[in-house]
mmCIF file of C-alpha atoms and ligand atoms in Angstrom:
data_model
loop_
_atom_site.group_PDB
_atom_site.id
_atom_site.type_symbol
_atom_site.label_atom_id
_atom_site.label_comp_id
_atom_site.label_asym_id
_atom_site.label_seq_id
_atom_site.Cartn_x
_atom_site.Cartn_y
_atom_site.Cartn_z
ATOM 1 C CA UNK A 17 -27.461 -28.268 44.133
ATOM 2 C CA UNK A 18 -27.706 -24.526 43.357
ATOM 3 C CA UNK A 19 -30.782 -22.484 45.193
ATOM 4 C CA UNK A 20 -33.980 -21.345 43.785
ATOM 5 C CA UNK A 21 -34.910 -18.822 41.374
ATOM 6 C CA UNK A 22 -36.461 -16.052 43.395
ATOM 7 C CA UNK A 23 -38.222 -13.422 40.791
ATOM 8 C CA UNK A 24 -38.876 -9.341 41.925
ATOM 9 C CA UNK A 25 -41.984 -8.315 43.397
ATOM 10 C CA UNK A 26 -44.767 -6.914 40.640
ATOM 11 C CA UNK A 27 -44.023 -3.455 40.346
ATOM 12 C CA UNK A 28 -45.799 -0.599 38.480
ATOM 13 C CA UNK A 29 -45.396 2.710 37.617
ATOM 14 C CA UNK A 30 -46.525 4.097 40.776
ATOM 15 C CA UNK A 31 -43.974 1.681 42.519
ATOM 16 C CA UNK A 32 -41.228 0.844 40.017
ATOM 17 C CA UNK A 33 -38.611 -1.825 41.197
ATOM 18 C CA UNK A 34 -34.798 -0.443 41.778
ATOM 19 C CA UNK A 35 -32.659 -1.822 38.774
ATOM 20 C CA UNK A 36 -28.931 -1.451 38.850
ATOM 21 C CA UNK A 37 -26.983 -2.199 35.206
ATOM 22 C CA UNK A 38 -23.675 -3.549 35.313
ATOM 23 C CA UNK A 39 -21.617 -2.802 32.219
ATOM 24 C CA UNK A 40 -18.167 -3.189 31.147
ATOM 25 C CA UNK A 41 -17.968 -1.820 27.569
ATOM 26 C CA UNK A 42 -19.470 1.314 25.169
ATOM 27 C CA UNK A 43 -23.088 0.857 27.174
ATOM 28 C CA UNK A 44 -25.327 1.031 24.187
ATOM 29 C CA UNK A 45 -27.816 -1.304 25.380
ATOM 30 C CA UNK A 46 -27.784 0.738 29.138
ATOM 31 C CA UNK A 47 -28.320 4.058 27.049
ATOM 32 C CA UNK A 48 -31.486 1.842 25.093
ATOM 33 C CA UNK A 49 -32.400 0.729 28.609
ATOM 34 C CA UNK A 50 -32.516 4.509 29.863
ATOM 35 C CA UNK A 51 -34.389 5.973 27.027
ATOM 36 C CA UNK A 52 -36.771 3.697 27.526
ATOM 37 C CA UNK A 53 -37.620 4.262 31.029
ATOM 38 C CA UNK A 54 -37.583 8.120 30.369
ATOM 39 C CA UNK A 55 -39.586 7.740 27.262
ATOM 40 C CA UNK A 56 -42.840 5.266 28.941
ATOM 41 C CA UNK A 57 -44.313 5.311 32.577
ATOM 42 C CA UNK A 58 -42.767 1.622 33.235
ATOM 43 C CA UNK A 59 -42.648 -0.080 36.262
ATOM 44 C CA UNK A 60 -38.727 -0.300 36.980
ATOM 45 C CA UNK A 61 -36.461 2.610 36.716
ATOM 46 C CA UNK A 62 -32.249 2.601 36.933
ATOM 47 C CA UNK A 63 -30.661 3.767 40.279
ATOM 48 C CA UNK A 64 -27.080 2.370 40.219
ATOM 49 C CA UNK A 65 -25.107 1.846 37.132
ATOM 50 C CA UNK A 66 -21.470 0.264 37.693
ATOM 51 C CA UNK A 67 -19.007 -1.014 35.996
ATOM 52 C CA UNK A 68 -15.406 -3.271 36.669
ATOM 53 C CA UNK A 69 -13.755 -1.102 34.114
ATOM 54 C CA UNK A 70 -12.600 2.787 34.867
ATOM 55 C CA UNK A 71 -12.686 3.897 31.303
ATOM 56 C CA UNK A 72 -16.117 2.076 30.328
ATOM 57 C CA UNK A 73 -17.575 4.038 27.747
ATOM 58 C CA UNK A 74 -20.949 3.506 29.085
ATOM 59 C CA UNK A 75 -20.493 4.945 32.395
ATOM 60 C CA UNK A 76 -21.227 8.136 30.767
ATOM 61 C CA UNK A 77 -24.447 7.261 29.803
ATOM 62 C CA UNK A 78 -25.333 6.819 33.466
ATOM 63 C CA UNK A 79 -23.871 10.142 34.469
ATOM 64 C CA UNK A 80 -25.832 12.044 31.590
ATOM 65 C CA UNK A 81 -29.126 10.636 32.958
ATOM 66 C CA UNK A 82 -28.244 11.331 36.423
ATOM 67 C CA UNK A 83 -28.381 7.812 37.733
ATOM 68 C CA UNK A 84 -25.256 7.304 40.637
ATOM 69 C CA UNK A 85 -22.546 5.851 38.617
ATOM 70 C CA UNK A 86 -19.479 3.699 39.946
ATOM 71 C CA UNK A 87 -16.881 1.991 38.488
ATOM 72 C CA UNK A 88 -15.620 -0.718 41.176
ATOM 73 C CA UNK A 89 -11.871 -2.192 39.118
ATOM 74 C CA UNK A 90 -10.877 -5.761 40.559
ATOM 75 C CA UNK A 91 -8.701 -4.827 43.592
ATOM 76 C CA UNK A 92 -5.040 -5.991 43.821
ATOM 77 C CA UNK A 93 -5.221 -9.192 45.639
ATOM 78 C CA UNK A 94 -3.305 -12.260 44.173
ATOM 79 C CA UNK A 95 -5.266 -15.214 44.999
ATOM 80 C CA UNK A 96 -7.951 -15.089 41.784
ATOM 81 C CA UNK A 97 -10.996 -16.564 44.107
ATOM 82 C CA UNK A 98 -9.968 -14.250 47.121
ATOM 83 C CA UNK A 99 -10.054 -11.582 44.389
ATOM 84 C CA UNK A 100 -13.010 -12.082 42.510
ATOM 85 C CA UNK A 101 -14.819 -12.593 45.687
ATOM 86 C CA UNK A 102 -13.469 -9.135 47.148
ATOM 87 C CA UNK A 103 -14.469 -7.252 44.354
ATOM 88 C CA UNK A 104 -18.194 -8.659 44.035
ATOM 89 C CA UNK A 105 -18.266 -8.125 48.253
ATOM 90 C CA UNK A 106 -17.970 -4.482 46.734
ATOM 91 C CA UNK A 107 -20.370 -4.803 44.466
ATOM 92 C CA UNK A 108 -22.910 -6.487 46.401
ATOM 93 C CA UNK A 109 -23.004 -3.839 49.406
ATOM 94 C CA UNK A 110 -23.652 -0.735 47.008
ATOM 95 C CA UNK A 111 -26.655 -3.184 45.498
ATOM 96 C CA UNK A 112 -27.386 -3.500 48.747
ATOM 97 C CA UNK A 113 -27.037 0.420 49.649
ATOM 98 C CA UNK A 114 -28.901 1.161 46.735
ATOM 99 C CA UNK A 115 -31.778 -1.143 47.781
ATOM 100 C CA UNK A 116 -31.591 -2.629 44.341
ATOM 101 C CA UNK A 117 -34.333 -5.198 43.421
ATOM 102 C CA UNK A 118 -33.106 -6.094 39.760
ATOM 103 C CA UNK A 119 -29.579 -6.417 38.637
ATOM 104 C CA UNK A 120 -29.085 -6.202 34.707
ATOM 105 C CA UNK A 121 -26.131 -7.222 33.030
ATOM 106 C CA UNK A 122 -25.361 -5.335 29.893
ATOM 107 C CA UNK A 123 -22.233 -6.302 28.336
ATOM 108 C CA UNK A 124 -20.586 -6.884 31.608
ATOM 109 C CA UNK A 125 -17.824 -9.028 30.813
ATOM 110 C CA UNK A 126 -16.958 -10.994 34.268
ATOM 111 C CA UNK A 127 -18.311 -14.514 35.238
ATOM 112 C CA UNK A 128 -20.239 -14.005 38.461
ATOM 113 C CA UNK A 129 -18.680 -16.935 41.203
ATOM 114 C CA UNK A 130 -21.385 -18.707 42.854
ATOM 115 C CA UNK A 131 -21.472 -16.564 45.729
ATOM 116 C CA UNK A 132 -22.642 -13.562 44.100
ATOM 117 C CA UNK A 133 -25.154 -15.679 42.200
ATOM 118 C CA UNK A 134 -26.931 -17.409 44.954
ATOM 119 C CA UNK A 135 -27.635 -14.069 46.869
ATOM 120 C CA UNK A 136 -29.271 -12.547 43.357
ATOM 121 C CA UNK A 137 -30.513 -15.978 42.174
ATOM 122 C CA UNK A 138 -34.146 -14.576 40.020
ATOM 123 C CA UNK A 139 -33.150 -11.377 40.463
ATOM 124 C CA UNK A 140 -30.189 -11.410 38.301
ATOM 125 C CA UNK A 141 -30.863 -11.218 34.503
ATOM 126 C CA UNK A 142 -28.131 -10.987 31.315
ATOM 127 C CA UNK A 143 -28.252 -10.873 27.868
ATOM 128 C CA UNK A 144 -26.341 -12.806 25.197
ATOM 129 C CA UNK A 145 -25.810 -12.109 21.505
ATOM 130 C CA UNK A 146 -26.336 -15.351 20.411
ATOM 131 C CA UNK A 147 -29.423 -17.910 20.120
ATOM 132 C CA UNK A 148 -28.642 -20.113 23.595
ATOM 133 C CA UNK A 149 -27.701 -22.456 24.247
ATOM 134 C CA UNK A 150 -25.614 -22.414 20.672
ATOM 135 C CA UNK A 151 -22.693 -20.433 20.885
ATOM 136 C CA UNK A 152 -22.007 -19.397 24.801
ATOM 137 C CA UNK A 153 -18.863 -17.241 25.818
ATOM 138 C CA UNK A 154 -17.425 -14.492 25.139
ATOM 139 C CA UNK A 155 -16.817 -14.534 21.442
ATOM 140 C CA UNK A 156 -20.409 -15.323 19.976
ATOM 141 C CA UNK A 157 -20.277 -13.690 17.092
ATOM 142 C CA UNK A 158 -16.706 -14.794 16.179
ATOM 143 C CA UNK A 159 -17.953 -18.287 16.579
ATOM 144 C CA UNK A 160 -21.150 -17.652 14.921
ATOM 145 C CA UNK A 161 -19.537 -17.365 12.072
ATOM 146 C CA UNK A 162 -16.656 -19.534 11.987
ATOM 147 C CA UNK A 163 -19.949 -22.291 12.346
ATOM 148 C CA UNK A 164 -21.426 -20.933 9.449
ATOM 149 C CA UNK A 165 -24.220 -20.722 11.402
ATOM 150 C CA UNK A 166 -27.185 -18.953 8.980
ATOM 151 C CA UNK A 167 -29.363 -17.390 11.754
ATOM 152 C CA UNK A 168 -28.063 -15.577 14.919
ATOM 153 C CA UNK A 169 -29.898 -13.272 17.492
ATOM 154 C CA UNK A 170 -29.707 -12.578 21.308
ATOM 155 C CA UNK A 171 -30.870 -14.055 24.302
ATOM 156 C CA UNK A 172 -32.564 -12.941 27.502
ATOM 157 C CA UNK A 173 -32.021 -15.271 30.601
ATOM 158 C CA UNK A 174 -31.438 -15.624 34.321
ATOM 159 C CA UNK A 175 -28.379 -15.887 35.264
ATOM 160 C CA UNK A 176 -27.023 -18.978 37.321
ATOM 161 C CA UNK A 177 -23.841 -20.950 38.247
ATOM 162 C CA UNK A 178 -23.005 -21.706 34.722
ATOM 163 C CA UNK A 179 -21.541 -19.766 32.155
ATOM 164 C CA UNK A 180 -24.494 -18.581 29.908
ATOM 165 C CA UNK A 181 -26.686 -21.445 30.720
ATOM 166 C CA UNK A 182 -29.689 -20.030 33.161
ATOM 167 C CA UNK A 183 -33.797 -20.467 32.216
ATOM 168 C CA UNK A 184 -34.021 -18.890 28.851
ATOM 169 C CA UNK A 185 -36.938 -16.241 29.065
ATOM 170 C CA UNK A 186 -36.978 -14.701 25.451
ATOM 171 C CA UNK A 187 -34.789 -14.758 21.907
ATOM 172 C CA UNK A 188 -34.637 -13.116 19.009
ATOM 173 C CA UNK A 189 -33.419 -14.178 15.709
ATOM 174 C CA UNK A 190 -32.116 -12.306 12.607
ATOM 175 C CA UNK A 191 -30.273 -13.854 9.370
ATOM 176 C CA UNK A 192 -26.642 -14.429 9.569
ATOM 177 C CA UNK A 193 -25.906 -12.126 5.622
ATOM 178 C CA UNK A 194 -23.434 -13.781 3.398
ATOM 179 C CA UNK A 195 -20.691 -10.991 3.960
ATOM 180 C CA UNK A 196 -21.523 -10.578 7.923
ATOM 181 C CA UNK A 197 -18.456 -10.109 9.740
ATOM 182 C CA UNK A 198 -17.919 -9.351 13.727
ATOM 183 C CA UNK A 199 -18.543 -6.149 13.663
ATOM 184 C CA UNK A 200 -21.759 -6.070 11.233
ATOM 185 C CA UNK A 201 -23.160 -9.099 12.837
ATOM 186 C CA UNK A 202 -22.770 -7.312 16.197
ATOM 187 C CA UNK A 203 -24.269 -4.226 15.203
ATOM 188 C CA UNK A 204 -27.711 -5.965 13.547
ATOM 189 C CA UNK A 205 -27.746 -8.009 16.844
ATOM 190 C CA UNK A 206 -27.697 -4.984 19.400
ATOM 191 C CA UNK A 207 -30.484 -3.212 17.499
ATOM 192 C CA UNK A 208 -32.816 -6.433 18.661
ATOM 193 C CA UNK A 209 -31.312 -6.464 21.864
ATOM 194 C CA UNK A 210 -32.045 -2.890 22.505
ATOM 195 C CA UNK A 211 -35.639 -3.627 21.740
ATOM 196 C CA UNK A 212 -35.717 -7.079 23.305
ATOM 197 C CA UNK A 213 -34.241 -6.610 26.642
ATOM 198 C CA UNK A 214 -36.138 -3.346 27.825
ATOM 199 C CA UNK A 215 -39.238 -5.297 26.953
ATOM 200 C CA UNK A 216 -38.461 -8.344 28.635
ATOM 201 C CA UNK A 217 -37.348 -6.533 31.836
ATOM 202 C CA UNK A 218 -41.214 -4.779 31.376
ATOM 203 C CA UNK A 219 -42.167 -8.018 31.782
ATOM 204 C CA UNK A 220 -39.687 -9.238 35.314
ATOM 205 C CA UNK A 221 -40.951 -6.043 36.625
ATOM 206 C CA UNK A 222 -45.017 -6.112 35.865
ATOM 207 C CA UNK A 223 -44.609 -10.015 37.156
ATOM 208 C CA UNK A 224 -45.659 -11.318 33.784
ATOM 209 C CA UNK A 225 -43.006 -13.758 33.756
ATOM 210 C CA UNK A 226 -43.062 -16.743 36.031
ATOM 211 C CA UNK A 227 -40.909 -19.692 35.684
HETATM 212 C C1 LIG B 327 -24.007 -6.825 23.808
HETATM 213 O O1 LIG B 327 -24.023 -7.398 22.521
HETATM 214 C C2 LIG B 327 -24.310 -7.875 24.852
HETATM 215 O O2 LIG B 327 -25.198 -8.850 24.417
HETATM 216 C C3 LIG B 327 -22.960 -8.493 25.050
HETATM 217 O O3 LIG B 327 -22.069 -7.398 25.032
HETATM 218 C C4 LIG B 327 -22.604 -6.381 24.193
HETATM 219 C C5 LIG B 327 -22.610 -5.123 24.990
HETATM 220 O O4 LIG B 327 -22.689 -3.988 24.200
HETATM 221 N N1 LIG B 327 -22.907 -9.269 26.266
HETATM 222 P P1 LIG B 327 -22.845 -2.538 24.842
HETATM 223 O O5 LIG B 327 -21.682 -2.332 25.786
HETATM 224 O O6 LIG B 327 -24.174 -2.483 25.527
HETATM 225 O O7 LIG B 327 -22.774 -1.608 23.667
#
């Protein structure tokens, strides 16, 4: 039996809760994230921005906005376990350093273990580019389409102990086009996500969601 959900505090403007974003790719939806919060008085604002990958296209993003930026690689440790739980050890204190109150995955390509999980558990929030719970993993829009699915979109949830599977807490859909491939069907599906998930964290932070 996992734990309980535990949602941030209500927040404001005044008082905005302490997001980190964990990335592991190009970072457009942390750059849509970013010029949000500099573009509205909202009631959460990025302080850490980290990635598992050195070369993460996104981590510039953080650097241009002047947000501390990290990228934490998976040390060299053979046991997998032993090594997936070293690195998120990492990861975890500079949360903790950082007194972060939100952690936002953004195209951050690692399966959390349980560990990590149950210390974030309501407080830990990811997006998906598909409609869950159709079409979990890491190859959505791939399998999307090799469905012949005819509507797609993205998901906002909280993350738990499963892969993609955690209380659903908004979605989006758009039309899978007759001549979609990976990379179009990707590209329409980040410009809802970079509308959706800004909005949705709005609503974590200003306690308008409860569970
Ligand atoms: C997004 O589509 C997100 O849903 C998925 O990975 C993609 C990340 O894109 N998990 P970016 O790195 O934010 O551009």
């Amino acid at each position: 039996m996992g734990s309980e959900f535990i949602l941030p505090r209500t927040a404001s403007s005044n008082d905005p809760l302490r997001l980190a974003v964990l990335i592991s790719g190009g970072g457009s939806g942390l750059l849509s994230l970013l010029e949000h919060q500099s573009a509205s008085s909202c009631a959460h604002r990025t302080v850490l921005v980290l990635s598992d990958r050195e070369n993460a296209g996104g981590l510039q993003h953080g650097r241009d906005s002047g947000v501390k930026t990290l990228s934490i690689p998976l040390m060299d440790i053979t046991d997998s376990l032993a090594q997936r739980t070293t690195h998120e050890e990492e990861i975890h204190r500079q949360l903790i350093e950082c007194e972060i109150e939100l952690v936002v995955l953004s195209g951050y390509m690692r399966i959390l273990t349980p560990w990590f999980v149950g210390h974030w558990k309501g407080r830990l929030v990811n997006i998906h580019p598909s409609l869950l719970p159709d079409f979990p993993g890491a190859h959505a829009h791939r399998d999307v389409l090799s469905a012949g699915a005819k509507v797609t979109g993205c998901t906002v949830h909280l993350v738990d102990e499963g892969v993609d599977s955690g209380p659903i807490l908004a979605q989006q859909s758009i039309p899978v086009k007759p001549n979609d491939d990976e990379t179009s069907l990707q590209e329409r599906v980040k410009e809802v996500e970079h509308s959706l998930y800004p909005k949705i964290i709005d609503m974590l932070s200003t306690g308008e969601i409860s569970l």
